[in-house]
mmCIF file of N, CA and C in Angstrom:
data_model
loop_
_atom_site.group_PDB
_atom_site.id
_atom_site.type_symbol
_atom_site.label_atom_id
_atom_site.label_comp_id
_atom_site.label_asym_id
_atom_site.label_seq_id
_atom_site.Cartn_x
_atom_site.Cartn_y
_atom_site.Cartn_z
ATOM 1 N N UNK A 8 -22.068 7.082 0.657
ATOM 2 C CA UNK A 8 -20.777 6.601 1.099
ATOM 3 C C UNK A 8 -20.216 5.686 0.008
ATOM 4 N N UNK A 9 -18.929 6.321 -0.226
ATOM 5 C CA UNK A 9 -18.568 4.934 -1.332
ATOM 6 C C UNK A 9 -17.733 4.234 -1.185
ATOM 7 N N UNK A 10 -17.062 2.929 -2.075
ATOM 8 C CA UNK A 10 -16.462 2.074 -1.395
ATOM 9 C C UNK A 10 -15.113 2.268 -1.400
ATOM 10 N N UNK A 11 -14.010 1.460 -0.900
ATOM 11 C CA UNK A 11 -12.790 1.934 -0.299
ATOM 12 C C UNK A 11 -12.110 1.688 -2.038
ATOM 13 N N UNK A 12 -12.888 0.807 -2.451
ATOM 14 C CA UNK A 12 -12.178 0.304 -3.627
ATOM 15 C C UNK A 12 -12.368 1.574 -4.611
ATOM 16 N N UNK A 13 -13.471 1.865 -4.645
ATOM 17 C CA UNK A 13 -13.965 3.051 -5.834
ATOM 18 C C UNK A 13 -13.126 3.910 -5.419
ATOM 19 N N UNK A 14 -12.829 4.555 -3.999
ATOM 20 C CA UNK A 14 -12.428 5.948 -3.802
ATOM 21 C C UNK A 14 -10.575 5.536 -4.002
ATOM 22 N N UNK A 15 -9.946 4.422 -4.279
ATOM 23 C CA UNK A 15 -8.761 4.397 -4.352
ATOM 24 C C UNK A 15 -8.646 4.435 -6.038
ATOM 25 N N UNK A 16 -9.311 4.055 -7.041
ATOM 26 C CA UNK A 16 -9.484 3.957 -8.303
ATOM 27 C C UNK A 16 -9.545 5.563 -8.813
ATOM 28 N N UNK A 17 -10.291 6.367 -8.319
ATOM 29 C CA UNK A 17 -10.415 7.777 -8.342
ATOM 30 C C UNK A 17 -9.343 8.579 -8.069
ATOM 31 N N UNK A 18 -8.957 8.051 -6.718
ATOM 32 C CA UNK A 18 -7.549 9.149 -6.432
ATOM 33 C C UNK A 18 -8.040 9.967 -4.838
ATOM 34 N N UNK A 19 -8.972 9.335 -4.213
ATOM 35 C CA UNK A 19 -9.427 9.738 -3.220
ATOM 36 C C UNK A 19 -8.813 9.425 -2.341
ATOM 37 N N UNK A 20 -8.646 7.925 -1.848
ATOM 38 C CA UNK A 20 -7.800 7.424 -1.135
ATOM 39 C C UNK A 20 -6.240 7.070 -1.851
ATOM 40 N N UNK A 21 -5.638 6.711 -0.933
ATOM 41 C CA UNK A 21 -4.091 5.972 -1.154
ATOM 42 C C UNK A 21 -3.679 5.321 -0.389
ATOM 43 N N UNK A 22 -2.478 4.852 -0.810
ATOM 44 C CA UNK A 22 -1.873 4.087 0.196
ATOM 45 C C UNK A 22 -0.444 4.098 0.607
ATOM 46 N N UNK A 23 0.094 3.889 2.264
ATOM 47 C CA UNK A 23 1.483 4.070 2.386
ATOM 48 C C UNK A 23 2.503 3.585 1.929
ATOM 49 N N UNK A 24 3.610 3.541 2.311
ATOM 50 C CA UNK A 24 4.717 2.554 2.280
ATOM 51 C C UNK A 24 4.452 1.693 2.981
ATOM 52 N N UNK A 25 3.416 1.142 4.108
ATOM 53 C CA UNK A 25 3.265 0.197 4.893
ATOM 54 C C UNK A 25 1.564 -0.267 4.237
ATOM 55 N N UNK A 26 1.245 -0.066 3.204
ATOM 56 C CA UNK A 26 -0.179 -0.520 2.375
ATOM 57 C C UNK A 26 -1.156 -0.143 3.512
ATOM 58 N N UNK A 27 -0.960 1.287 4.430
ATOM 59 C CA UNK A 27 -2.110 1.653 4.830
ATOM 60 C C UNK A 27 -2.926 2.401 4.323
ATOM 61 N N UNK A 28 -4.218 2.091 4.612
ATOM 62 C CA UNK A 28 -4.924 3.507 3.855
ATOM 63 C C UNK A 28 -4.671 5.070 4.254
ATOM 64 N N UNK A 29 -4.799 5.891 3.287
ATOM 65 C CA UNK A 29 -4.386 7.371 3.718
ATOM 66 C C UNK A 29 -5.532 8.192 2.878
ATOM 67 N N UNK A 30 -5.805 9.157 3.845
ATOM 68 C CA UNK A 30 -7.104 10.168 3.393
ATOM 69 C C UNK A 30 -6.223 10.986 1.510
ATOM 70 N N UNK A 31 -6.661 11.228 0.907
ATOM 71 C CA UNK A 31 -6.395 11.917 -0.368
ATOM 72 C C UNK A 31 -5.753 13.412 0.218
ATOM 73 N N UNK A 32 -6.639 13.862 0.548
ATOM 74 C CA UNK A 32 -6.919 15.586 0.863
ATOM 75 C C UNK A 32 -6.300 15.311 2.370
ATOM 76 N N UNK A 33 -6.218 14.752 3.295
ATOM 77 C CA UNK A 33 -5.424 15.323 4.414
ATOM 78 C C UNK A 33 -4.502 14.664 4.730
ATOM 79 N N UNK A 34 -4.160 13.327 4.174
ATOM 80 C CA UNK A 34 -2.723 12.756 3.979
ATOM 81 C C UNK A 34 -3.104 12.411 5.456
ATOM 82 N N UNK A 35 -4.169 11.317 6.027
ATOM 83 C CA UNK A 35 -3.822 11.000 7.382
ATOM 84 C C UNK A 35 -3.988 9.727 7.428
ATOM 85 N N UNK A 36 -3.539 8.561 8.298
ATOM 86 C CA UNK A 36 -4.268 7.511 8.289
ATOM 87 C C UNK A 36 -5.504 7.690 8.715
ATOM 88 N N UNK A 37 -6.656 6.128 7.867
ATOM 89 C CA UNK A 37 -7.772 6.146 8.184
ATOM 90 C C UNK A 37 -8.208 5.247 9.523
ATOM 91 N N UNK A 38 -9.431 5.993 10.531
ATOM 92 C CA UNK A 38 -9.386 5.025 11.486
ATOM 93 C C UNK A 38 -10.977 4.313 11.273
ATOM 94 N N UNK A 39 -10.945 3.060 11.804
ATOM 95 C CA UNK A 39 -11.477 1.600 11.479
ATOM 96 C C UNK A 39 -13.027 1.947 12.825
ATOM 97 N N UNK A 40 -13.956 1.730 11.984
ATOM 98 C CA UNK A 40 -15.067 1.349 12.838
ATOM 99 C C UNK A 40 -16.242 0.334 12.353
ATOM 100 N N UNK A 41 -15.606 -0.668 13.083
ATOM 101 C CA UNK A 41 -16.458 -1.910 13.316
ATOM 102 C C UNK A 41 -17.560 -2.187 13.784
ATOM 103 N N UNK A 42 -18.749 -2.193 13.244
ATOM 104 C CA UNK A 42 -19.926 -2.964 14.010
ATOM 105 C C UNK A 42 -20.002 -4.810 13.634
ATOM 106 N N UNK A 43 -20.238 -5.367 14.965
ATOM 107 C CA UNK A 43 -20.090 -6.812 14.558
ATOM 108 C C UNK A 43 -21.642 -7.409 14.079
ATOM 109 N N UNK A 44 -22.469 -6.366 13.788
ATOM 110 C CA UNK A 44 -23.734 -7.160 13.372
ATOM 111 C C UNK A 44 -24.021 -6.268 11.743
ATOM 112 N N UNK A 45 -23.190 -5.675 11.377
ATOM 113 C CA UNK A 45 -23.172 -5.708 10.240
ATOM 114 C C UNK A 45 -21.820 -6.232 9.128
ATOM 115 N N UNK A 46 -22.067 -6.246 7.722
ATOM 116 C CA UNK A 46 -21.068 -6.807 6.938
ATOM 117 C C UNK A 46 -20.199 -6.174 6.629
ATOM 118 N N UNK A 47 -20.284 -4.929 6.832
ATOM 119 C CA UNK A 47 -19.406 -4.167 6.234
ATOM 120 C C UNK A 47 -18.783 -2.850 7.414
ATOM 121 N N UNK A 48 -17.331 -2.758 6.959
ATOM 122 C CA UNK A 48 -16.454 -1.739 8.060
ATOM 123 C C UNK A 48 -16.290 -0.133 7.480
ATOM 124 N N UNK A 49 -16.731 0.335 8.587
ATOM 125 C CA UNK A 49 -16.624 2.221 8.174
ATOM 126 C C UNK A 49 -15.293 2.354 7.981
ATOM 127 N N UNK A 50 -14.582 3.078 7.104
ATOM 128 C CA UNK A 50 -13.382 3.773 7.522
ATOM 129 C C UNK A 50 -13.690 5.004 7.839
ATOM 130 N N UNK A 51 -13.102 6.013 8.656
ATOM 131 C CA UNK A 51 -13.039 7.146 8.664
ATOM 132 C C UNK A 51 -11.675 8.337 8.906
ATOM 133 N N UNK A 52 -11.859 9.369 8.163
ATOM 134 C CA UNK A 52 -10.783 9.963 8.251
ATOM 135 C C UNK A 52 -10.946 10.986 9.861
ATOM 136 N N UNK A 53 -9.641 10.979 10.384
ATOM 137 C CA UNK A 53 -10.268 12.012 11.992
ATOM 138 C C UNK A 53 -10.164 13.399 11.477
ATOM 139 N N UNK A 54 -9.124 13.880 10.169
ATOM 140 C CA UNK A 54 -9.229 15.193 10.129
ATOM 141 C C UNK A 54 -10.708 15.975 9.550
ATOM 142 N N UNK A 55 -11.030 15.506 8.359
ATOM 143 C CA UNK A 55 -12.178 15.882 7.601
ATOM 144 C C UNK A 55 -13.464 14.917 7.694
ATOM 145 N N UNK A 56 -13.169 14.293 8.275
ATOM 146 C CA UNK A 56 -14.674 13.198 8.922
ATOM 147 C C UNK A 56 -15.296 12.413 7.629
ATOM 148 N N UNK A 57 -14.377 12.700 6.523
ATOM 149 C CA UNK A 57 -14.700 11.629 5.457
ATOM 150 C C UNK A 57 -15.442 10.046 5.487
ATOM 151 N N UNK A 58 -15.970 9.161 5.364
ATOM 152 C CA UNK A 58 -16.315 8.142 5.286
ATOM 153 C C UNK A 58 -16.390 7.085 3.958
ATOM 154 N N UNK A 59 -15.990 5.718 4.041
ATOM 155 C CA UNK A 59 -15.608 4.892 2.935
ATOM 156 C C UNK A 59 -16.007 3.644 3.783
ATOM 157 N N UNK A 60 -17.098 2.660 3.277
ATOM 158 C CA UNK A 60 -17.436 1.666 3.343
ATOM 159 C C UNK A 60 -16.245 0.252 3.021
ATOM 160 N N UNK A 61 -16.320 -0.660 3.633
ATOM 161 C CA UNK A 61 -15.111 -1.830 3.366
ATOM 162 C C UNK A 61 -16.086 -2.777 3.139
ATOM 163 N N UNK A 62 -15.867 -3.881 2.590
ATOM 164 C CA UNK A 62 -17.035 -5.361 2.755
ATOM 165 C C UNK A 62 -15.682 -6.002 3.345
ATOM 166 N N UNK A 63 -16.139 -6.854 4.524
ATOM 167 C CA UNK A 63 -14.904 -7.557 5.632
ATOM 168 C C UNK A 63 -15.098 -9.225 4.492
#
């Protein structure tokens, strides 16, 4: 899994007119999964089930 930062440097991710994240390949917003006993937040894409690590 890599990080949100790496995959926006690449061209994997992007971002909107509203600085949301957006999948590369399916142009969707990404949705947010939080666990509160770890440091770091999943993103995930719902079309292609992609995954990108955040540090909160």
């Amino acid at each position: 899994m890599k990080s949100v930062r790496k995959a926006l440097r690449e061209g994997e991710l992007e971002k909107d007119t509203y600085d949301r994240l957006v999948c590369g390949e399916c142009e969707k917003p990404l949705k947010t999964e939080n666990d509160p006993d770890q440091i770091k937040t999943v993103r995930i894409c719902p079309e292609c089930a992609a995954e990108w690590k955040e540090i909160r």
